mmCIF file of C-alpha atoms in Angstrom:
data_model
loop_
_atom_site.group_PDB
_atom_site.id
_atom_site.type_symbol
_atom_site.label_atom_id
_atom_site.label_comp_id
_atom_site.label_asym_id
_atom_site.label_seq_id
_atom_site.Cartn_x
_atom_site.Cartn_y
_atom_site.Cartn_z
ATOM 1 C CA MET Y 1 0.000 0.000 0.000
ATOM 2 C CA ILE Y 2 1.173 3.499 -0.827
ATOM 3 C CA ASP Y 3 1.481 5.886 2.106
ATOM 4 C CA LYS Y 4 -0.341 8.895 0.665
ATOM 5 C CA GLU Y 5 0.797 11.266 3.426
ATOM 6 C CA LYS Y 6 4.412 10.401 2.709
ATOM 7 C CA LEU Y 7 3.704 10.875 -1.000
ATOM 8 C CA LYS Y 8 2.258 14.354 -0.433
ATOM 9 C CA ARG Y 9 5.267 15.429 1.613
ATOM 10 C CA ARG Y 10 7.826 14.152 -0.870
ATOM 11 C CA PHE Y 11 6.246 15.715 -3.934
ATOM 12 C CA SER Y 12 5.579 19.008 -2.143
ATOM 13 C CA ARG Y 13 9.162 19.131 -0.909
ATOM 14 C CA ASN Y 14 10.657 18.480 -4.344
ATOM 15 C CA VAL Y 15 8.386 20.606 -6.527
ATOM 16 C CA LYS Y 16 11.156 23.010 -7.585
ATOM 17 C CA ASN Y 17 13.437 20.156 -8.661
ATOM 18 C CA TYR Y 18 10.832 18.183 -10.578
ATOM 19 C CA ASN Y 19 11.141 19.620 -14.076
ATOM 20 C CA LYS Y 20 14.945 19.461 -13.959
ATOM 21 C CA TYR Y 21 15.051 15.726 -13.264
ATOM 22 C CA ALA Y 22 11.764 14.360 -14.684
ATOM 23 C CA ASN Y 23 13.016 13.869 -18.245
ATOM 24 C CA VAL Y 24 11.307 10.532 -18.817
ATOM 25 C CA GLN Y 25 8.049 11.768 -17.314
ATOM 26 C CA LYS Y 26 8.050 14.731 -19.709
ATOM 27 C CA LYS Y 27 8.529 12.410 -22.689
ATOM 28 C CA MET Y 28 5.609 10.346 -21.444
ATOM 29 C CA GLY Y 29 3.430 13.454 -21.295
ATOM 30 C CA ASP Y 30 4.426 14.430 -24.829
ATOM 31 C CA ASN Y 31 3.489 10.975 -26.094
ATOM 32 C CA LEU Y 32 0.073 11.123 -24.427
ATOM 33 C CA ILE Y 33 -0.701 14.478 -26.048
ATOM 34 C CA ASN Y 34 0.522 13.355 -29.464
ATOM 35 C CA HIS Y 35 -1.801 10.368 -29.337
ATOM 36 C CA ILE Y 36 -4.990 12.298 -28.592
ATOM 37 C CA LYS Y 37 -4.455 15.819 -29.942
ATOM 38 C CA ASN Y 38 -6.301 15.078 -33.199
ATOM 39 C CA ASP Y 39 -9.507 14.568 -31.196
ATOM 40 C CA ASN Y 40 -9.612 18.233 -30.192
ATOM 41 C CA LEU Y 41 -12.854 18.982 -32.050
ATOM 42 C CA HIS Y 42 -15.081 17.115 -29.590
ATOM 43 C CA ILE Y 43 -13.087 17.677 -26.395
ATOM 44 C CA LYS Y 44 -14.726 20.452 -24.386
ATOM 45 C CA LYS Y 45 -14.202 19.300 -20.778
ATOM 46 C CA ILE Y 46 -10.942 17.814 -19.493
ATOM 47 C CA LEU Y 47 -9.949 16.293 -16.161
ATOM 48 C CA GLU Y 48 -6.208 16.014 -15.519
ATOM 49 C CA ILE Y 49 -5.097 13.760 -12.668
ATOM 50 C CA GLY Y 50 -1.708 14.379 -11.086
ATOM 51 C CA CYS Y 51 -1.021 17.737 -12.717
ATOM 52 C CA GLY Y 52 2.231 18.192 -10.783
ATOM 53 C CA THR Y 53 4.161 21.256 -11.952
ATOM 54 C CA GLY Y 54 1.797 21.810 -14.883
ATOM 55 C CA TYR Y 55 3.941 20.451 -17.717
ATOM 56 C CA LEU Y 56 1.062 18.461 -19.211
ATOM 57 C CA THR Y 57 -1.480 21.129 -18.219
ATOM 58 C CA LYS Y 58 0.275 23.630 -20.490
ATOM 59 C CA LYS Y 59 0.221 21.107 -23.347
ATOM 60 C CA LEU Y 60 -3.511 20.652 -22.824
ATOM 61 C CA ILE Y 61 -4.066 24.414 -22.926
ATOM 62 C CA ASN Y 62 -2.092 24.690 -26.170
ATOM 63 C CA ASN Y 63 -3.868 21.798 -27.886
ATOM 64 C CA PHE Y 64 -7.400 22.244 -26.505
ATOM 65 C CA SER Y 65 -7.574 26.003 -26.096
ATOM 66 C CA SER Y 66 -11.373 26.197 -25.834
ATOM 67 C CA ALA Y 67 -11.746 23.335 -23.340
ATOM 68 C CA GLN Y 68 -12.532 23.705 -19.649
ATOM 69 C CA ILE Y 69 -9.747 21.966 -17.698
ATOM 70 C CA THR Y 70 -9.918 20.701 -14.116
ATOM 71 C CA ALA Y 71 -6.449 19.787 -12.815
ATOM 72 C CA VAL Y 72 -6.069 17.660 -9.669
ATOM 73 C CA ASP Y 73 -2.995 16.854 -7.587
ATOM 74 C CA ILE Y 74 -2.576 15.221 -4.193
ATOM 75 C CA ALA Y 75 0.397 17.370 -3.112
ATOM 76 C CA PRO Y 76 -0.368 20.847 -1.724
ATOM 77 C CA GLY Y 77 3.077 22.075 -2.765
ATOM 78 C CA MET Y 78 2.464 21.043 -6.364
ATOM 79 C CA ILE Y 79 -0.921 22.787 -6.465
ATOM 80 C CA GLU Y 80 0.544 25.997 -5.022
ATOM 81 C CA TYR Y 81 3.344 25.908 -7.600
ATOM 82 C CA VAL Y 82 1.159 25.236 -10.634
ATOM 83 C CA LYS Y 83 -1.435 27.841 -9.624
ATOM 84 C CA SER Y 84 1.305 30.463 -9.439
ATOM 85 C CA ASN Y 85 2.681 29.482 -12.855
ATOM 86 C CA ILE Y 86 -0.487 28.950 -14.890
ATOM 87 C CA LYS Y 87 -2.867 31.885 -15.144
ATOM 88 C CA TYR Y 88 -5.578 30.757 -17.540
ATOM 89 C CA ASN Y 89 -9.291 31.364 -17.114
ATOM 90 C CA ASN Y 90 -10.286 27.939 -18.426
ATOM 91 C CA VAL Y 91 -8.254 26.013 -15.814
ATOM 92 C CA SER Y 92 -9.329 25.265 -12.243
ATOM 93 C CA PHE Y 93 -7.251 23.380 -9.671
ATOM 94 C CA ILE Y 94 -8.185 20.912 -6.943
ATOM 95 C CA CYS Y 95 -5.855 19.630 -4.222
ATOM 96 C CA GLY Y 96 -6.951 16.108 -3.356
ATOM 97 C CA ASP Y 97 -6.550 12.372 -3.797
ATOM 98 C CA ILE Y 98 -8.506 11.261 -6.873
ATOM 99 C CA GLU Y 99 -9.118 7.904 -5.182
ATOM 100 C CA GLU Y 100 -10.975 9.689 -2.372
ATOM 101 C CA ILE Y 101 -12.624 12.826 -3.746
ATOM 102 C CA ASP Y 102 -16.014 12.913 -5.448
ATOM 103 C CA LEU Y 103 -16.357 14.808 -8.705
ATOM 104 C CA SER Y 104 -19.582 15.780 -10.409
ATOM 105 C CA GLY Y 105 -20.203 16.262 -14.106
ATOM 106 C CA LYS Y 106 -18.893 14.427 -17.135
ATOM 107 C CA TYR Y 107 -15.704 14.810 -19.148
ATOM 108 C CA ASP Y 108 -14.713 14.289 -22.768
ATOM 109 C CA LEU Y 109 -11.107 13.576 -21.799
ATOM 110 C CA ILE Y 110 -9.585 12.309 -18.564
ATOM 111 C CA ILE Y 111 -5.814 12.277 -18.774
ATOM 112 C CA SER Y 112 -3.006 11.417 -16.379
ATOM 113 C CA ASN Y 113 0.750 11.218 -16.772
ATOM 114 C CA ALA Y 114 2.957 9.064 -14.514
ATOM 115 C CA THR Y 115 0.446 8.999 -11.654
ATOM 116 C CA PHE Y 116 -1.532 5.736 -11.678
ATOM 117 C CA GLN Y 117 1.388 3.805 -10.115
ATOM 118 C CA TRP Y 118 0.595 5.663 -6.875
ATOM 119 C CA PHE Y 119 -2.964 4.320 -6.629
ATOM 120 C CA ASN Y 120 -3.913 1.773 -3.971
ATOM 121 C CA TYR Y 121 -7.187 0.726 -5.617
ATOM 122 C CA LEU Y 122 -6.393 0.781 -9.310
ATOM 123 C CA GLU Y 123 -9.327 -1.179 -10.758
ATOM 124 C CA LYS Y 124 -11.867 0.629 -8.581
ATOM 125 C CA THR Y 125 -10.399 4.007 -9.505
ATOM 126 C CA ILE Y 126 -10.288 3.291 -13.244
ATOM 127 C CA ASP Y 127 -13.930 2.190 -13.082
ATOM 128 C CA LYS Y 128 -14.790 5.402 -11.215
ATOM 129 C CA LEU Y 129 -13.044 7.509 -13.862
ATOM 130 C CA ILE Y 130 -14.726 5.732 -16.763
ATOM 131 C CA GLY Y 131 -18.008 6.564 -15.029
ATOM 132 C CA LEU Y 132 -17.080 10.259 -15.346
ATOM 133 C CA LEU Y 133 -16.749 10.058 -19.143
ATOM 134 C CA ASN Y 134 -19.256 11.248 -21.680
ATOM 135 C CA ILE Y 135 -20.126 8.730 -24.386
ATOM 136 C CA ASN Y 136 -17.145 8.578 -26.788
ATOM 137 C CA GLY Y 137 -15.053 10.150 -24.048
ATOM 138 C CA ILE Y 138 -11.455 9.045 -23.573
ATOM 139 C CA LEU Y 139 -9.501 8.025 -20.477
ATOM 140 C CA CYS Y 140 -5.798 7.960 -21.271
ATOM 141 C CA PHE Y 141 -2.924 7.535 -18.882
ATOM 142 C CA SER Y 142 0.716 6.588 -18.711
ATOM 143 C CA THR Y 143 2.245 4.610 -15.894
ATOM 144 C CA PHE Y 144 5.286 2.481 -15.152
ATOM 145 C CA GLY Y 145 5.482 -1.239 -15.862
ATOM 146 C CA LYS Y 146 7.063 -4.108 -13.958
ATOM 147 C CA TYR Y 147 10.520 -3.791 -15.547
ATOM 148 C CA THR Y 148 10.997 -0.201 -14.375
ATOM 149 C CA PHE Y 149 14.285 0.071 -12.457
ATOM 150 C CA LYS Y 150 14.945 -3.620 -13.099
ATOM 151 C CA GLU Y 151 18.672 -3.053 -12.622
ATOM 152 C CA LEU Y 152 18.070 -1.711 -9.129
ATOM 153 C CA GLY Y 153 15.835 -4.649 -8.259
ATOM 154 C CA GLU Y 154 18.473 -7.102 -9.445
ATOM 155 C CA ALA Y 155 21.191 -5.297 -7.488
ATOM 156 C CA PHE Y 156 19.024 -5.473 -4.340
ATOM 157 C CA ASN Y 157 18.532 -9.222 -4.782
ATOM 158 C CA LYS Y 158 22.244 -9.807 -5.355
ATOM 159 C CA ALA Y 159 23.094 -7.800 -2.230
ATOM 160 C CA LYS Y 160 20.531 -9.777 -0.207
ATOM 161 C CA ASN Y 161 22.134 -13.049 -1.274
ATOM 162 C CA ILE Y 162 25.683 -11.884 -0.607
ATOM 163 C CA LEU Y 163 24.874 -10.404 2.813
ATOM 164 C CA LYS Y 164 22.354 -13.136 3.659
ATOM 165 C CA VAL Y 165 19.554 -10.659 4.389
ATOM 166 C CA SER Y 166 16.310 -12.445 5.218
ATOM 167 C CA GLU Y 167 14.119 -9.417 5.987
ATOM 168 C CA LYS Y 168 11.869 -7.917 3.330
ATOM 169 C CA VAL Y 169 13.931 -5.458 1.308
ATOM 170 C CA SER Y 170 12.723 -3.826 -1.906
ATOM 171 C CA PRO Y 171 13.849 -0.701 -3.761
ATOM 172 C CA SER Y 172 10.366 0.467 -4.781
ATOM 173 C CA GLN Y 173 6.739 -0.537 -4.981
ATOM 174 C CA SER Y 174 5.854 -3.272 -7.454
ATOM 175 C CA PHE Y 175 4.464 -2.345 -10.865
ATOM 176 C CA TYR Y 176 2.024 -4.151 -13.153
ATOM 177 C CA SER Y 177 2.963 -6.004 -16.312
ATOM 178 C CA SER Y 178 1.238 -4.942 -19.532
ATOM 179 C CA LYS Y 179 -0.957 -8.059 -19.403
ATOM 180 C CA GLU Y 180 -1.935 -7.460 -15.777
ATOM 181 C CA LEU Y 181 -2.890 -3.870 -16.514
ATOM 182 C CA PHE Y 182 -4.861 -4.825 -19.625
ATOM 183 C CA ASP Y 183 -6.719 -7.505 -17.655
ATOM 184 C CA ILE Y 184 -7.637 -4.976 -14.958
ATOM 185 C CA CYS Y 185 -9.164 -2.695 -17.588
ATOM 186 C CA ASN Y 186 -10.863 -5.593 -19.346
ATOM 187 C CA ASN Y 187 -12.436 -6.770 -16.073
ATOM 188 C CA ILE Y 188 -14.193 -3.415 -15.897
ATOM 189 C CA ASN Y 189 -15.438 -3.975 -19.440
ATOM 190 C CA ARG Y 190 -16.874 -7.401 -18.563
ATOM 191 C CA ASN Y 191 -18.181 -6.827 -15.058
ATOM 192 C CA ASN Y 192 -19.515 -3.294 -14.875
ATOM 193 C CA LEU Y 193 -22.033 -2.876 -17.692
ATOM 194 C CA LYS Y 194 -19.729 -0.642 -19.714
ATOM 195 C CA ASP Y 195 -18.812 -1.056 -23.369
ATOM 196 C CA ILE Y 196 -15.263 0.239 -23.749
ATOM 197 C CA GLU Y 197 -12.437 0.031 -26.261
ATOM 198 C CA ILE Y 198 -8.994 -0.556 -24.742
ATOM 199 C CA ASP Y 199 -5.664 0.156 -26.410
ATOM 200 C CA LEU Y 200 -2.405 -0.485 -24.528
ATOM 201 C CA LEU Y 201 1.039 0.482 -25.784
ATOM 202 C CA GLU Y 202 4.304 -0.625 -24.199
ATOM 203 C CA THR Y 203 7.665 1.111 -24.603
ATOM 204 C CA TYR Y 204 11.018 1.441 -22.866
ATOM 205 C CA GLU Y 205 13.122 4.478 -22.073
ATOM 206 C CA TYR Y 206 16.665 4.448 -20.728
ATOM 207 C CA GLU Y 207 18.555 7.015 -18.709
ATOM 208 C CA TYR Y 208 22.304 7.040 -18.158
ATOM 209 C CA PHE Y 209 24.176 8.319 -15.126
ATOM 210 C CA ASN Y 210 27.782 8.577 -14.015
ATOM 211 C CA CYS Y 211 27.073 6.212 -11.130
ATOM 212 C CA CYS Y 212 24.276 4.577 -9.158
ATOM 213 C CA THR Y 213 24.373 7.351 -6.566
ATOM 214 C CA ASP Y 214 23.536 9.923 -9.247
ATOM 215 C CA PHE Y 215 20.622 7.776 -10.420
ATOM 216 C CA LEU Y 216 19.210 7.426 -6.895
ATOM 217 C CA TYR Y 217 19.640 11.156 -6.350
ATOM 218 C CA SER Y 218 17.623 11.955 -9.487
ATOM 219 C CA VAL Y 219 14.757 9.725 -8.320
ATOM 220 C CA LYS Y 220 14.786 11.338 -4.887
ATOM 221 C CA LYS Y 221 14.799 14.863 -6.328
ATOM 222 C CA ILE Y 222 11.442 14.344 -8.057
ATOM 223 C CA GLY Y 223 9.916 12.791 -4.931
ATOM 224 C CA ALA Y 224 9.468 9.418 -6.626
ATOM 225 C CA ASN Y 225 11.385 7.231 -4.194
ATOM 226 C CA ASN Y 226 9.656 4.392 -2.364
ATOM 227 C CA SER Y 227 6.449 5.581 -0.650
ATOM 228 C CA GLN Y 228 5.104 2.241 0.516
ATOM 229 C CA ARG Y 229 3.722 1.939 4.023
ATOM 230 C CA GLY Y 230 6.029 0.352 6.547
ATOM 231 C CA ARG Y 231 9.781 0.532 6.474
ATOM 232 C CA ASN Y 232 12.275 -1.643 4.696
ATOM 233 C CA ILE Y 233 15.075 -2.804 6.943
ATOM 234 C CA THR Y 234 18.302 -1.669 5.306
ATOM 235 C CA THR Y 235 21.688 -0.726 6.705
ATOM 236 C CA PRO Y 236 24.449 1.520 5.350
ATOM 237 C CA ASP Y 237 26.460 -1.623 4.536
ATOM 238 C CA PHE Y 238 23.551 -3.043 2.554
ATOM 239 C CA ILE Y 239 23.007 0.162 0.575
ATOM 240 C CA LYS Y 240 26.736 0.404 -0.135
ATOM 241 C CA LYS Y 241 26.703 -3.170 -1.447
ATOM 242 C CA VAL Y 242 23.735 -2.384 -3.714
ATOM 243 C CA ILE Y 243 25.517 0.672 -5.113
ATOM 244 C CA ASP Y 244 28.756 -1.252 -5.657
ATOM 245 C CA ILE Y 245 26.915 -4.030 -7.502
ATOM 246 C CA TYR Y 246 24.959 -1.549 -9.621
ATOM 247 C CA ASP Y 247 28.100 0.359 -10.612
ATOM 248 C CA ARG Y 248 29.877 -2.899 -11.449
ATOM 249 C CA ASP Y 249 27.167 -4.823 -13.295
ATOM 250 C CA TYR Y 250 25.114 -2.187 -15.121
ATOM 251 C CA GLN Y 251 27.700 -0.146 -16.947
ATOM 252 C CA LYS Y 252 27.286 0.783 -20.596
ATOM 253 C CA ASN Y 253 29.821 2.994 -22.371
ATOM 254 C CA GLY Y 254 31.108 4.315 -19.069
ATOM 255 C CA LYS Y 255 27.652 5.116 -17.683
ATOM 256 C CA VAL Y 256 25.202 3.142 -15.584
ATOM 257 C CA VAL Y 257 21.799 2.511 -17.122
ATOM 258 C CA ALA Y 258 18.313 2.760 -15.592
ATOM 259 C CA THR Y 259 15.356 1.186 -17.398
ATOM 260 C CA TYR Y 260 11.903 2.756 -17.506
ATOM 261 C CA HIS Y 261 9.172 0.357 -18.633
ATOM 262 C CA ILE Y 262 6.296 2.573 -19.751
ATOM 263 C CA LEU Y 263 2.672 1.602 -20.323
ATOM 264 C CA TYR Y 264 0.200 3.842 -22.145
ATOM 265 C CA VAL Y 265 -3.493 3.026 -21.828
ATOM 266 C CA TYR Y 266 -6.270 4.542 -23.950
ATOM 267 C CA ILE Y 267 -9.862 3.705 -23.036
ATOM 268 C CA LYS Y 268 -12.858 4.955 -25.012
ATOM 269 C CA LEU Y 269 -16.358 4.714 -23.552
ATOM 270 C CA ILE Y 270 -18.703 3.444 -26.256
ATOM 271 C CA HIS Y 271 -21.779 2.820 -24.130
ATOM 272 C CA ASP Y 272 -22.669 2.867 -20.429
ATOM 273 C CA TYR Y 273 -25.534 0.465 -19.819
ATOM 274 C CA LYS Y 274 -25.814 1.608 -16.199
ATOM 275 C CA ALA Y 275 -27.058 4.965 -17.457
ATOM 276 C CA ASN Y 276 -30.182 3.230 -18.805
ATOM 277 C CA ILE Y 277 -30.998 1.298 -15.623
#
């Protein structure tokens, strides 16, 4: 389970660093916009989930200039930052957890970049969001797949074996595979009286750093380090072993590599049979 209070604090604390270090996340946002920008004729109301510093919000304004945009983020620091940087009459901001808050009205587009991995109740929340779509409305989101930071996971496991660590130790929360995520969306299609079209795309991005420490620093500076409830039992010796293994085993052309496994999901609501009951 994700500790949402910890999540709020980390993202609020690192808001000014986010755009400098979130290179992959910005590419993900660009790809989302490029996929749906040709639908701008029928998109009049937009809900953005996890607006962060407003990178995607600005893209939405540029591509859907006549649309009314509601932008939501869980972190108070992010909302304060984006409100001070985006002055546009068609945009309103809400500070809250989309898994908890109730929204009224319907949307033509619900969009979210690099946020769904922080949800504790993914299937329930996706179903809730589909219920906020107009007919022919689109829910599109990007998130991270199970092979994200695979090098770090392997280095953790190697360090556990070498140091004979028996306690639970993990570098981050677990992520879904593309099949698992598709099945979650398809379960909504089968079980909840909704006729939806699902399209899932899977890609990989790679970042290169001088050393493992630089990689871990970049993750920390965007507030995206492990926010699971509870506390992993690690020691300085264990962390040093992980870093040594990473620097030794995951070099490429003098740099260490970090894998980002990225999943893009596009859901179109064709018919909602519940609306006729």
